[in-house]
Each structure stands twice: as C-alpha cells, then as structure tokens.
Amino acid sequence: MRPNSQSVKHRSPHGSEREFGGTLGATCIPIFLPLTVLYLISVCRSPAASVLQWPPPLPPGGQLWDPLAPVLLLGWITLHVFLYSLPLGRVSEGLVLRDGTRLKYPINGFHSLCISLVLLVLLLWLGAPLGHLFELLLPLAVCAIGVSFLLSFYLYIRSFWAPHHALALGGNTGNPLYDFFMGRELNPRIGNFDLKYFCELRPGLIGWVVVNLGMMMKEVELRDSPSLAMILVNSFQLLYVADALWNEEAVLTTMDIVHDGFGFMLVFGDLAWVPFTYSLQAAFLVVHPQELSTLTASAIVALNGIGYYIFRKSNSQKNQFRRDPTHPSVSKLETIATATGKRLLVSGWWGLVRHPNYLGDLLMALAWSLPCGFSHLLPYFYVVYFTILLIHREARDERQCRSKYGLAWDTYCRRVPYRIFPYIY
Ligand code: NDP
C-alpha cells in the first residue's frame, strides 16, 4: 500500500518506528555526545591536539567550572528571549498543522544577530576581555549541557498536558527514554513564545559567532593581530550564520520544525553542540597558529564561494517553488506530479542531485577546515561529522518522502539517481 499525505496526516501519533538506534541510541547518545563536546574542547586546546592520543587528555576538574559561566550563559539566553519578543521584522505563518491551523512566527532573527554584534562591538570598545571566552569554553559548555538536560526534562514533562494533535508523529512511542530523546511535543509554546523555533537559530547559532570572535580576540591578545586563517574561519562562519538568519523564514519548512518533536536531540544540538563544536577550528587556531599564502587563501575563499553559491541557490529555488510554483524564476522548471497534489522538481538544482543543498554545505564545511592546515585531524572533525549527519539526514528525508509521495518519489529517484555527490553518491 502506498500511503499518501492524507494517511500521514491522520496517522496516530503513537508511532512505533524507531530512529537513531532506537532505545539503545536514545540512551547512549545523551551520555556520549556531551562527553564528546568536552573531550573535543580539551583536545583542541592541548599542545598535541591529537584525537588519536590514548588515553585521551582529561581536563583537570577545576577547568570544568567557573561561576561566571552560568551568569554569562543565562544572560545570553535572556537577551535573546528579549530580542525575540521585540516587535521587529514581519510575522510569518508556518505550514498547516494536523489540526488544520497554522502557527505564527516572528521573522526577526537577523535583527537579533545585528543587535548582538553591535552590543559586542560596544563591549569591546569598553574594554571587555572577550578573549577570556577561550578559558571559559569548558565551563560554558558544561553549563550549556546542563541547560539542555533541564530544558529537555521540562519539555518531556509538559508534553503530557499537550493535546493529542500537538504531539510529533515520531517522538510519542510510550518509551520514556526514546521519547525524551526524540521529543514528544511538536511545537511547545509558552504563550506565543515558540521554544523550538527560538532555540533553532538564535542563542546557539549566534553564540557560535560570539565564541569565534572570542577566539579571534584571544589570538590578538597572544600575537597582537588576528591571523589570516582566523579571519577566514570567522568570516566564512559569520556568513553562514547571517545567511541562515537572513533566510529565517525557510526554517519553517525544514524537517526540524515540520516533523521532529522538540526533545533532547534538538535542544542539545541547538544549545550545546553547535556553539561548542562548530567553533573548534577557531579554538584550534588560538593554540596552533597557521601560515597561509595568498594563493592558498584565495583557493579556500573560492571553494567557500562555490559551496555557498550551490547551497543558497538550491535552497532558494526549492523554497520559492514550494511557496509559489508560478513565480517566473521557477515556473519553467520541469516537474513531476505526485498523488498529494504537490509537484517535485526534476530540473534545475534539484535535477542535478537529490540534495544539492547538502553538497554546497559540505563544500563550505571543507573550506572552514582547510585554513587549519594538514598537520592535525581535529579541525576536520566538522567535515567528517557533518558528512555523516547529512548522509543520515538524507536517508531520513528519503524515507519520509517515499512515504509521502510513493511512486512519484521512485520516478524522481530514477530521473535523479545521485543523492548528494554527482556520479559518486
Ligand atoms: P531540505 O531543505 O533538503 O528539504 C527536504 C525536503 O524538500 C523534502 O522533505 C521535500 O519536502 C522537499 N523536496 C525534496 N526534493 C524535492 C524536489 N525535487 N522538489 C521539490 N521539493 C523537494 O532539508 P533539510 O532541512 O535537511 O536542509 C535544509 C538546509 O539546512 C540544507 O542546506 C542543509 O544542508 C542545512 N542543514 C544544516 C545543518 C547544520 O548543522 N549546519 C543541519 C541540517 C541541515 P516537501 O516535498 O514536503 O516540501
């Protein structure tokens, strides 16, 4: 039988399907990933910076805690709650929910980024020692992990008061460990404040930019001026974050918002994993400075530019097509019909591979690591992890699309046989 969107729409939220290794995965990941964050930060700042060293260098207990860390972290989150609530930008509607309603979301993340950057410049001008973030990385990560657990427990408990139609299809199996991990409630809100949407692109993502800037200031403290490698890493990643927030509305149609419940997986990813592992290259460069020739730097800039172009163009093409298929920029593209009434693009970027946006993202990931040279594996952690994440994400999306579109999806796969890398995968 080929389920169509109607059957998905009315499916009971008591899903029995298990992802991420089921209960075993849901038990091990919340233990293993927080330890990985702390381990990577410690290794990154050690002179050897070797991920192959055994036993791994453990940080002295005293380095894990600093009373300033919870103050800074909670202050940062509070600032972003305040910025989220400001009547800036427009309000957009999400996709139609199972009960037929649509939620409203403020599109003011880019304003939050700009205001945060202005405040940072002001703090620097007033002499705030932003470079001290380098010493605070471990205590801040410990606090972010603590906040992730607390928020996830709160979300799990409050979900039992949520109406049935507000539960996610995948995180409501009745197994507490699995549901805690996947998230039971789809769009938990306190009044109009949407907890998942808030966490998705604000405190963690903008926090990543601040951590990077802190690493740059530390480098200035140590060596009087920022290196070209550090400037590249900071600029590339700032561009990525600014782009995500400039196109914030697009997050409303992503798997995270539309499909996944809000549980430990997303909370931890947003608040701890992104700011503290995506900034590893900048932290690495503080202790392991790299010389870059102008030619090498130009080649890396070009690689990042190509990746960004593919990433942005393909994401925009699909968003435009989903929002208005009659728009002149997409109306001439070849498409195939599906039983749900929605069409699938089979030409343009989405005719090249089935996930051109992942291809662009991976090229950028490589460009972020290359300024760190080839002497260590650690700066390439992000590329390796991100490749695994996107291959896994592609498989999850593929399953969902096959269940939504059935035969039409099979036709699309025959027309566009490669998933991410043309002629390779
Ligand atoms: P996508 O933006 O790739 O969206 C997948 C959805 O697009 C499908 O479920 C389907 O939904 C629609 N779709 C697929 N193929 C077609 C087609 N041929 N024609 C029309 N619509 C199609 O999903 P993600 O949320 O995974 O990725 C969004 C961006 O975020 C990507 O650029 C990704 O690289 C990035 N990302 C970054 C992460 C990071 O940590 N830096 C983590 C995860 C993602 P439907 O048909 O229902 O519209």
PDB file of C-alpha atoms and ligand atoms in Angstrom, residues 240 253-256 274 278 311 315 318 321-322 342-346 350 354-355 357-358 361 382 385-386 389-390 393 397 400-401 404-405 409 412, ligand 1:
ATOM      1  CA  TYR A 240      26.795  31.062   7.169  1.00  0.00           C
ATOM      2  CA  THR A 253       9.567  24.277   6.148  1.00  0.00           C
ATOM      3  CA  THR A 254      12.517  22.198   7.430  1.00  0.00           C
ATOM      4  CA  MET A 255      12.322  18.711   8.931  1.00  0.00           C
ATOM      5  CA  ASP A 256      13.233  20.066  12.367  1.00  0.00           C
ATOM      6  CA  VAL A 274      26.525  23.863  17.540  1.00  0.00           C
ATOM      7  CA  TYR A 278      31.297  24.196  15.264  1.00  0.00           C
ATOM      8  CA  PHE A 311      23.825  25.915  -1.090  1.00  0.00           C
ATOM      9  CA  ASN A 315      17.721  26.163  -1.090  1.00  0.00           C
ATOM     10  CA  LYS A 318      13.116  24.904  -3.608  1.00  0.00           C
ATOM     11  CA  PHE A 321       8.936  26.617  -5.704  1.00  0.00           C
ATOM     12  CA  ARG A 322       7.195  25.456  -2.517  1.00  0.00           C
ATOM     13  CA  LYS A 342       2.420  18.785  -4.665  1.00  0.00           C
ATOM     14  CA  ARG A 343       4.958  18.543  -7.511  1.00  0.00           C
ATOM     15  CA  LEU A 344       8.641  17.580  -7.382  1.00  0.00           C
ATOM     16  CA  LEU A 345      11.349  19.478  -9.257  1.00  0.00           C
ATOM     17  CA  VAL A 346      13.337  17.286 -11.651  1.00  0.00           C
ATOM     18  CA  TRP A 350      17.116  19.525  -7.851  1.00  0.00           C
ATOM     19  CA  ARG A 354      18.553  14.866  -4.862  1.00  0.00           C
ATOM     20  CA  HIS A 355      20.162  17.092  -2.212  1.00  0.00           C
ATOM     21  CA  ASN A 357      21.873  21.969  -0.760  1.00  0.00           C
ATOM     22  CA  TYR A 358      23.808  19.294   1.203  1.00  0.00           C
ATOM     23  CA  ASP A 361      27.001  22.782   2.668  1.00  0.00           C
ATOM     24  CA  TYR A 382      33.358  19.069  11.488  1.00  0.00           C
ATOM     25  CA  TYR A 385      30.752  14.624  11.432  1.00  0.00           C
ATOM     26  CA  PHE A 386      28.747  16.768   9.004  1.00  0.00           C
ATOM     27  CA  LEU A 389      24.980  13.800   9.674  1.00  0.00           C
ATOM     28  CA  LEU A 390      23.893  14.756   6.161  1.00  0.00           C
ATOM     29  CA  ARG A 393      19.587  13.073   7.335  1.00  0.00           C
ATOM     30  CA  ASP A 397      14.261  12.522   4.443  1.00  0.00           C
ATOM     31  CA  GLN A 400       9.665  10.409   4.669  1.00  0.00           C
ATOM     32  CA  CYS A 401       9.434  11.455   1.007  1.00  0.00           C
ATOM     33  CA  LYS A 404       4.598  10.926   1.309  1.00  0.00           C
ATOM     34  CA  TYR A 405       4.988  10.590  -2.453  1.00  0.00           C
ATOM     35  CA  TRP A 409       9.287   9.573  -5.433  1.00  0.00           C
ATOM     36  CA  TYR A 412      12.161  11.111  -9.169  1.00  0.00           C
TER      37      TYR A 412
HETATM   38  P1  NDP B   1      15.810  20.165   2.711  1.00  0.00           P
HETATM   39  O1  NDP B   1      15.789  21.653   2.639  1.00  0.00           O
HETATM   40  O2  NDP B   1      16.750  19.465   1.808  1.00  0.00           O
HETATM   41  O3  NDP B   1      14.334  19.693   2.478  1.00  0.00           O
HETATM   42  C1  NDP B   1      13.954  18.364   2.171  1.00  0.00           C
HETATM   43  C2  NDP B   1      12.523  18.475   1.684  1.00  0.00           C
HETATM   44  O4  NDP B   1      12.499  19.159   0.423  1.00  0.00           O
HETATM   45  C3  NDP B   1      11.861  17.149   1.406  1.00  0.00           C
HETATM   46  O5  NDP B   1      11.341  16.578   2.585  1.00  0.00           O
HETATM   47  C4  NDP B   1      10.750  17.579   0.457  1.00  0.00           C
HETATM   48  O6  NDP B   1       9.729  18.181   1.288  1.00  0.00           O
HETATM   49  C5  NDP B   1      11.407  18.695  -0.368  1.00  0.00           C
HETATM   50  N1  NDP B   1      11.963  18.184  -1.603  1.00  0.00           N
HETATM   51  C6  NDP B   1      12.879  17.203  -1.774  1.00  0.00           C
HETATM   52  N2  NDP B   1      13.151  17.018  -3.065  1.00  0.00           N
HETATM   53  C7  NDP B   1      12.389  17.908  -3.740  1.00  0.00           C
HETATM   54  C8  NDP B   1      12.231  18.214  -5.124  1.00  0.00           C
HETATM   55  N3  NDP B   1      12.888  17.540  -6.055  1.00  0.00           N
HETATM   56  N4  NDP B   1      11.359  19.174  -5.467  1.00  0.00           N
HETATM   57  C9  NDP B   1      10.677  19.862  -4.521  1.00  0.00           C
HETATM   58  N5  NDP B   1      10.791  19.624  -3.198  1.00  0.00           N
HETATM   59  C10 NDP B   1      11.637  18.648  -2.817  1.00  0.00           C
HETATM   60  O7  NDP B   1      16.028  19.664   4.194  1.00  0.00           O
HETATM   61  P2  NDP B   1      16.919  19.998   5.435  1.00  0.00           P
HETATM   62  O8  NDP B   1      16.055  20.612   6.448  1.00  0.00           O
HETATM   63  O9  NDP B   1      17.622  18.724   5.768  1.00  0.00           O
HETATM   64  O10 NDP B   1      18.050  21.049   4.955  1.00  0.00           O
HETATM   65  C11 NDP B   1      17.897  22.465   4.872  1.00  0.00           C
HETATM   66  C12 NDP B   1      19.285  23.109   4.836  1.00  0.00           C
HETATM   67  O11 NDP B   1      19.857  23.102   6.132  1.00  0.00           O
HETATM   68  C13 NDP B   1      20.275  22.371   3.925  1.00  0.00           C
HETATM   69  O12 NDP B   1      21.019  23.290   3.189  1.00  0.00           O
HETATM   70  C14 NDP B   1      21.185  21.631   4.903  1.00  0.00           C
HETATM   71  O13 NDP B   1      22.479  21.477   4.350  1.00  0.00           O
HETATM   72  C15 NDP B   1      21.159  22.581   6.093  1.00  0.00           C
HETATM   73  N6  NDP B   1      21.433  21.894   7.368  1.00  0.00           N
HETATM   74  C16 NDP B   1      22.492  22.346   8.118  1.00  0.00           C
HETATM   75  C17 NDP B   1      22.780  21.763   9.322  1.00  0.00           C
HETATM   76  C18 NDP B   1      23.944  22.253  10.123  1.00  0.00           C
HETATM   77  O14 NDP B   1      24.115  21.778  11.245  1.00  0.00           O
HETATM   78  N7  NDP B   1      24.751  23.156   9.623  1.00  0.00           N
HETATM   79  C19 NDP B   1      21.978  20.647   9.870  1.00  0.00           C
HETATM   80  C20 NDP B   1      20.898  20.260   8.982  1.00  0.00           C
HETATM   81  C21 NDP B   1      20.645  20.863   7.794  1.00  0.00           C
HETATM   82  P3  NDP B   1       8.272  18.612   0.708  1.00  0.00           P
HETATM   83  O15 NDP B   1       8.088  17.910  -0.590  1.00  0.00           O
HETATM   84  O16 NDP B   1       7.312  18.195   1.766  1.00  0.00           O
HETATM   85  O17 NDP B   1       8.337  20.099   0.545  1.00  0.00           O
END
